[in-house]
Amino acid sequence: MQTGVVIGDSRGAVPLARAPRQPLLLVAGVGVRVTLVVHEHKRLGRGIELATLAEELKASDVGLEFLTGELQGSHDPSGVVFTVPAALSGMEREYIRDRTLEGHESARKRGRTIGGAGVTDDDMLSMALHLREQEMSLRDIAQRLVITAGKKKGQHPSPATVMRMLREHDEQTTAAAT
């Protein structure tokens, strides 16, 4: 059996647990000893994603090595050393998410808004409605509208902002009619 190393730098935008792994698993199936080298375990993925990755690595006889952190060194992907941090990171993620949502709810109760300053106004809405009646696309409508106040004065709103503004108007109109 030949020995080889596949280095997977998981510091990119997508955690490795969600990234396509077919090339890695195909190489593992041709008699080459493959080791997945990871910078730190936190970027592999969390919870179920990490458990799924561990099972795939174990089934394909792919080794796992961490370059930094408390798990530094080579490990069996299905071992306790790997699954405990997976469970802990999943729990940590849920805890952070819950605390963030609680903070948002608390801010709303105090009358605070979440997100950036609003860029739409009644004039922009009436112009957007007029352009929509002409069956223009959201992108074209956004290019014709101009923000009149605030930090983004003189810029165009995004198509998503135009869509949100029109949807909110439609919802209010529907609610008022019923």
PDB file of C-alpha atoms in Angstrom, residues 15-155:
ATOM      1  CA  PRO A  15     -16.792  24.312   6.970  1.00  0.00           C
ATOM      2  CA  LEU A  16     -15.380  21.015   5.754  1.00  0.00           C
ATOM      3  CA  ALA A  17     -18.375  19.073   7.093  1.00  0.00           C
ATOM      4  CA  ARG A  18     -20.547  20.830   4.452  1.00  0.00           C
ATOM      5  CA  ALA A  19     -17.969  20.767   1.641  1.00  0.00           C
ATOM      6  CA  PRO A  20     -18.038  18.097  -1.092  1.00  0.00           C
ATOM      7  CA  ARG A  21     -15.762  15.190  -0.100  1.00  0.00           C
ATOM      8  CA  GLN A  22     -16.030  12.883  -3.098  1.00  0.00           C
ATOM      9  CA  PRO A  23     -12.440  13.451  -4.369  1.00  0.00           C
ATOM     10  CA  LEU A  24     -11.016  12.703  -0.914  1.00  0.00           C
ATOM     11  CA  LEU A  25     -13.080   9.551  -0.518  1.00  0.00           C
ATOM     12  CA  LEU A  26     -12.332   8.378  -4.082  1.00  0.00           C
ATOM     13  CA  VAL A  27      -8.582   8.661  -3.504  1.00  0.00           C
ATOM     14  CA  ALA A  28      -8.990   6.686  -0.292  1.00  0.00           C
ATOM     15  CA  GLY A  29     -10.585   3.851  -2.235  1.00  0.00           C
ATOM     16  CA  VAL A  30      -7.613   3.149  -4.555  1.00  0.00           C
ATOM     17  CA  GLY A  31      -5.181   1.695  -2.020  1.00  0.00           C
ATOM     18  CA  VAL A  32      -3.470   4.932  -1.016  1.00  0.00           C
ATOM     19  CA  ARG A  33      -3.287   5.727   2.703  1.00  0.00           C
ATOM     20  CA  VAL A  34      -4.989   9.111   3.015  1.00  0.00           C
ATOM     21  CA  THR A  35      -4.781  11.515   5.928  1.00  0.00           C
ATOM     22  CA  LEU A  36      -6.956  14.588   6.209  1.00  0.00           C
ATOM     23  CA  VAL A  37      -4.878  17.363   7.770  1.00  0.00           C
ATOM     24  CA  VAL A  38      -6.914  20.098   9.440  1.00  0.00           C
ATOM     25  CA  HIS A  39      -5.712  23.393  10.893  1.00  0.00           C
ATOM     26  CA  GLU A  40      -8.085  23.355  13.879  1.00  0.00           C
ATOM     27  CA  HIS A  41     -11.063  21.209  14.836  1.00  0.00           C
ATOM     28  CA  LYS A  42     -13.444  24.166  15.196  1.00  0.00           C
ATOM     29  CA  ARG A  43     -13.558  24.680  11.412  1.00  0.00           C
ATOM     30  CA  LEU A  44     -14.460  21.088  10.562  1.00  0.00           C
ATOM     31  CA  GLY A  45     -18.128  21.582  11.330  1.00  0.00           C
ATOM     32  CA  ARG A  46     -20.474  21.162  14.245  1.00  0.00           C
ATOM     33  CA  GLY A  47     -22.849  18.642  15.740  1.00  0.00           C
ATOM     34  CA  ILE A  48     -24.473  16.229  13.305  1.00  0.00           C
ATOM     35  CA  GLU A  49     -22.373  17.501  10.382  1.00  0.00           C
ATOM     36  CA  LEU A  50     -19.200  16.610  12.259  1.00  0.00           C
ATOM     37  CA  ALA A  51     -20.526  13.197  13.290  1.00  0.00           C
ATOM     38  CA  THR A  52     -21.449  12.457   9.656  1.00  0.00           C
ATOM     39  CA  LEU A  53     -17.980  13.514   8.501  1.00  0.00           C
ATOM     40  CA  ALA A  54     -16.385  11.246  11.129  1.00  0.00           C
ATOM     41  CA  GLU A  55     -18.425   8.272   9.918  1.00  0.00           C
ATOM     42  CA  GLU A  56     -17.498   8.922   6.263  1.00  0.00           C
ATOM     43  CA  LEU A  57     -13.810   9.223   7.111  1.00  0.00           C
ATOM     44  CA  LYS A  58     -13.897   6.028   9.196  1.00  0.00           C
ATOM     45  CA  ALA A  59     -15.786   4.082   6.484  1.00  0.00           C
ATOM     46  CA  SER A  60     -13.237   5.180   3.866  1.00  0.00           C
ATOM     47  CA  ASP A  61     -10.247   4.444   6.131  1.00  0.00           C
ATOM     48  CA  VAL A  62      -9.126   8.072   6.013  1.00  0.00           C
ATOM     49  CA  GLY A  63      -6.878   9.255   8.832  1.00  0.00           C
ATOM     50  CA  LEU A  64      -7.312  12.560  10.599  1.00  0.00           C
ATOM     51  CA  GLU A  65      -4.622  14.922  11.863  1.00  0.00           C
ATOM     52  CA  PHE A  66      -5.004  18.289  13.600  1.00  0.00           C
ATOM     53  CA  LEU A  67      -2.176  20.805  13.297  1.00  0.00           C
ATOM     54  CA  THR A  68      -3.140  23.062  16.220  1.00  0.00           C
ATOM     55  CA  GLY A  69      -5.356  23.211  19.272  1.00  0.00           C
ATOM     56  CA  GLU A  70      -6.044  20.828  22.109  1.00  0.00           C
ATOM     57  CA  LEU A  71      -6.515  17.938  19.653  1.00  0.00           C
ATOM     58  CA  GLN A  72      -3.121  18.395  17.962  1.00  0.00           C
ATOM     59  CA  GLY A  73      -1.868  15.134  16.454  1.00  0.00           C
ATOM     60  CA  SER A  74      -3.274  12.125  14.566  1.00  0.00           C
ATOM     61  CA  HIS A  75      -6.604  10.589  15.564  1.00  0.00           C
ATOM     62  CA  ASP A  76      -9.055   7.868  14.647  1.00  0.00           C
ATOM     63  CA  PRO A  77     -12.006   9.833  13.136  1.00  0.00           C
ATOM     64  CA  SER A  78     -14.613   7.839  15.066  1.00  0.00           C
ATOM     65  CA  GLY A  79     -12.778   7.917  18.388  1.00  0.00           C
ATOM     66  CA  VAL A  80     -13.960   9.597  21.575  1.00  0.00           C
ATOM     67  CA  VAL A  81     -11.294  12.300  21.186  1.00  0.00           C
ATOM     68  CA  PHE A  82     -13.104  13.408  18.027  1.00  0.00           C
ATOM     69  CA  THR A  83     -16.768  12.877  18.922  1.00  0.00           C
ATOM     70  CA  VAL A  84     -16.742  14.652  22.290  1.00  0.00           C
ATOM     71  CA  PRO A  85     -15.517  17.979  20.814  1.00  0.00           C
ATOM     72  CA  ALA A  86     -18.080  17.500  18.032  1.00  0.00           C
ATOM     73  CA  ALA A  87     -20.876  17.252  20.568  1.00  0.00           C
ATOM     74  CA  LEU A  88     -19.520  20.136  22.637  1.00  0.00           C
ATOM     75  CA  SER A  89     -19.156  22.422  19.619  1.00  0.00           C
ATOM     76  CA  GLY A  90     -22.722  21.630  18.578  1.00  0.00           C
ATOM     77  CA  MET A  91     -23.972  22.488  22.051  1.00  0.00           C
ATOM     78  CA  GLU A  92     -21.881  25.674  22.084  1.00  0.00           C
ATOM     79  CA  ARG A  93     -23.342  26.722  18.744  1.00  0.00           C
ATOM     80  CA  GLU A  94     -26.899  26.204  20.027  1.00  0.00           C
ATOM     81  CA  TYR A  95     -26.103  28.137  23.218  1.00  0.00           C
ATOM     82  CA  ILE A  96     -24.693  31.088  21.247  1.00  0.00           C
ATOM     83  CA  ARG A  97     -27.695  31.033  18.912  1.00  0.00           C
ATOM     84  CA  ASP A  98     -30.164  30.982  21.812  1.00  0.00           C
ATOM     85  CA  ARG A  99     -28.382  33.839  23.599  1.00  0.00           C
ATOM     86  CA  THR A 100     -28.347  35.902  20.393  1.00  0.00           C
ATOM     87  CA  LEU A 101     -32.064  35.356  19.820  1.00  0.00           C
ATOM     88  CA  GLU A 102     -32.786  36.256  23.460  1.00  0.00           C
ATOM     89  CA  GLY A 103     -30.786  39.464  23.008  1.00  0.00           C
ATOM     90  CA  HIS A 104     -32.735  40.357  19.870  1.00  0.00           C
ATOM     91  CA  GLU A 105     -36.040  39.734  21.632  1.00  0.00           C
ATOM     92  CA  SER A 106     -34.965  41.830  24.618  1.00  0.00           C
ATOM     93  CA  ALA A 107     -33.927  44.681  22.310  1.00  0.00           C
ATOM     94  CA  ARG A 108     -37.273  44.544  20.485  1.00  0.00           C
ATOM     95  CA  LYS A 109     -39.146  44.741  23.796  1.00  0.00           C
ATOM     96  CA  ARG A 110     -37.154  47.862  24.667  1.00  0.00           C
ATOM     97  CA  GLY A 111     -38.077  49.404  21.300  1.00  0.00           C
ATOM     98  CA  ARG A 112     -34.661  48.942  19.700  1.00  0.00           C
ATOM     99  CA  THR A 113     -34.359  47.933  16.081  1.00  0.00           C
ATOM    100  CA  ILE A 114     -32.111  45.170  14.873  1.00  0.00           C
ATOM    101  CA  GLY A 115     -30.172  45.854  11.686  1.00  0.00           C
ATOM    102  CA  GLY A 116     -29.144  48.962   9.822  1.00  0.00           C
ATOM    103  CA  ALA A 117     -30.974  52.222   9.376  1.00  0.00           C
ATOM    104  CA  GLY A 118     -33.950  52.204   7.023  1.00  0.00           C
ATOM    105  CA  VAL A 119     -33.306  53.610   3.555  1.00  0.00           C
ATOM    106  CA  THR A 120     -36.850  53.639   2.202  1.00  0.00           C
ATOM    107  CA  ASP A 121     -39.428  56.402   2.424  1.00  0.00           C
ATOM    108  CA  ASP A 122     -42.930  57.104   1.103  1.00  0.00           C
ATOM    109  CA  ASP A 123     -41.641  58.783  -2.063  1.00  0.00           C
ATOM    110  CA  MET A 124     -39.456  55.790  -2.864  1.00  0.00           C
ATOM    111  CA  LEU A 125     -42.400  53.439  -2.269  1.00  0.00           C
ATOM    112  CA  SER A 126     -44.718  55.389  -4.569  1.00  0.00           C
ATOM    113  CA  MET A 127     -42.067  55.443  -7.315  1.00  0.00           C
ATOM    114  CA  ALA A 128     -41.430  51.692  -6.861  1.00  0.00           C
ATOM    115  CA  LEU A 129     -45.160  50.978  -7.111  1.00  0.00           C
ATOM    116  CA  HIS A 130     -45.363  53.064 -10.296  1.00  0.00           C
ATOM    117  CA  LEU A 131     -42.397  51.201 -11.834  1.00  0.00           C
ATOM    118  CA  ARG A 132     -43.843  47.819 -10.798  1.00  0.00           C
ATOM    119  CA  GLU A 133     -47.077  48.685 -12.625  1.00  0.00           C
ATOM    120  CA  GLN A 134     -44.930  49.058 -15.743  1.00  0.00           C
ATOM    121  CA  GLU A 135     -43.790  45.447 -15.159  1.00  0.00           C
ATOM    122  CA  MET A 136     -40.147  46.328 -14.559  1.00  0.00           C
ATOM    123  CA  SER A 137     -37.887  43.821 -12.797  1.00  0.00           C
ATOM    124  CA  LEU A 138     -36.780  44.382  -9.209  1.00  0.00           C
ATOM    125  CA  ARG A 139     -33.231  44.970 -10.411  1.00  0.00           C
ATOM    126  CA  ASP A 140     -34.393  47.667 -12.851  1.00  0.00           C
ATOM    127  CA  ILE A 141     -36.602  49.293 -10.227  1.00  0.00           C
ATOM    128  CA  ALA A 142     -33.690  49.383  -7.763  1.00  0.00           C
ATOM    129  CA  GLN A 143     -31.464  51.053 -10.359  1.00  0.00           C
ATOM    130  CA  ARG A 144     -34.013  53.827 -10.884  1.00  0.00           C
ATOM    131  CA  LEU A 145     -34.546  54.555  -7.193  1.00  0.00           C
ATOM    132  CA  VAL A 146     -32.173  56.728  -5.142  1.00  0.00           C
ATOM    133  CA  ILE A 147     -31.779  56.843  -1.375  1.00  0.00           C
ATOM    134  CA  THR A 148     -32.475  60.420  -0.236  1.00  0.00           C
ATOM    135  CA  ALA A 149     -31.216  60.470   3.368  1.00  0.00           C
ATOM    136  CA  GLY A 150     -28.694  58.934   5.727  1.00  0.00           C
ATOM    137  CA  LYS A 151     -25.291  57.395   5.225  1.00  0.00           C
ATOM    138  CA  LYS A 152     -26.264  55.855   1.883  1.00  0.00           C
ATOM    139  CA  LYS A 153     -27.699  59.060   0.431  1.00  0.00           C
ATOM    140  CA  GLY A 154     -27.322  59.115  -3.353  1.00  0.00           C
ATOM    141  CA  GLN A 155     -26.922  55.337  -3.657  1.00  0.00           C
TER     142      GLN A 155
END
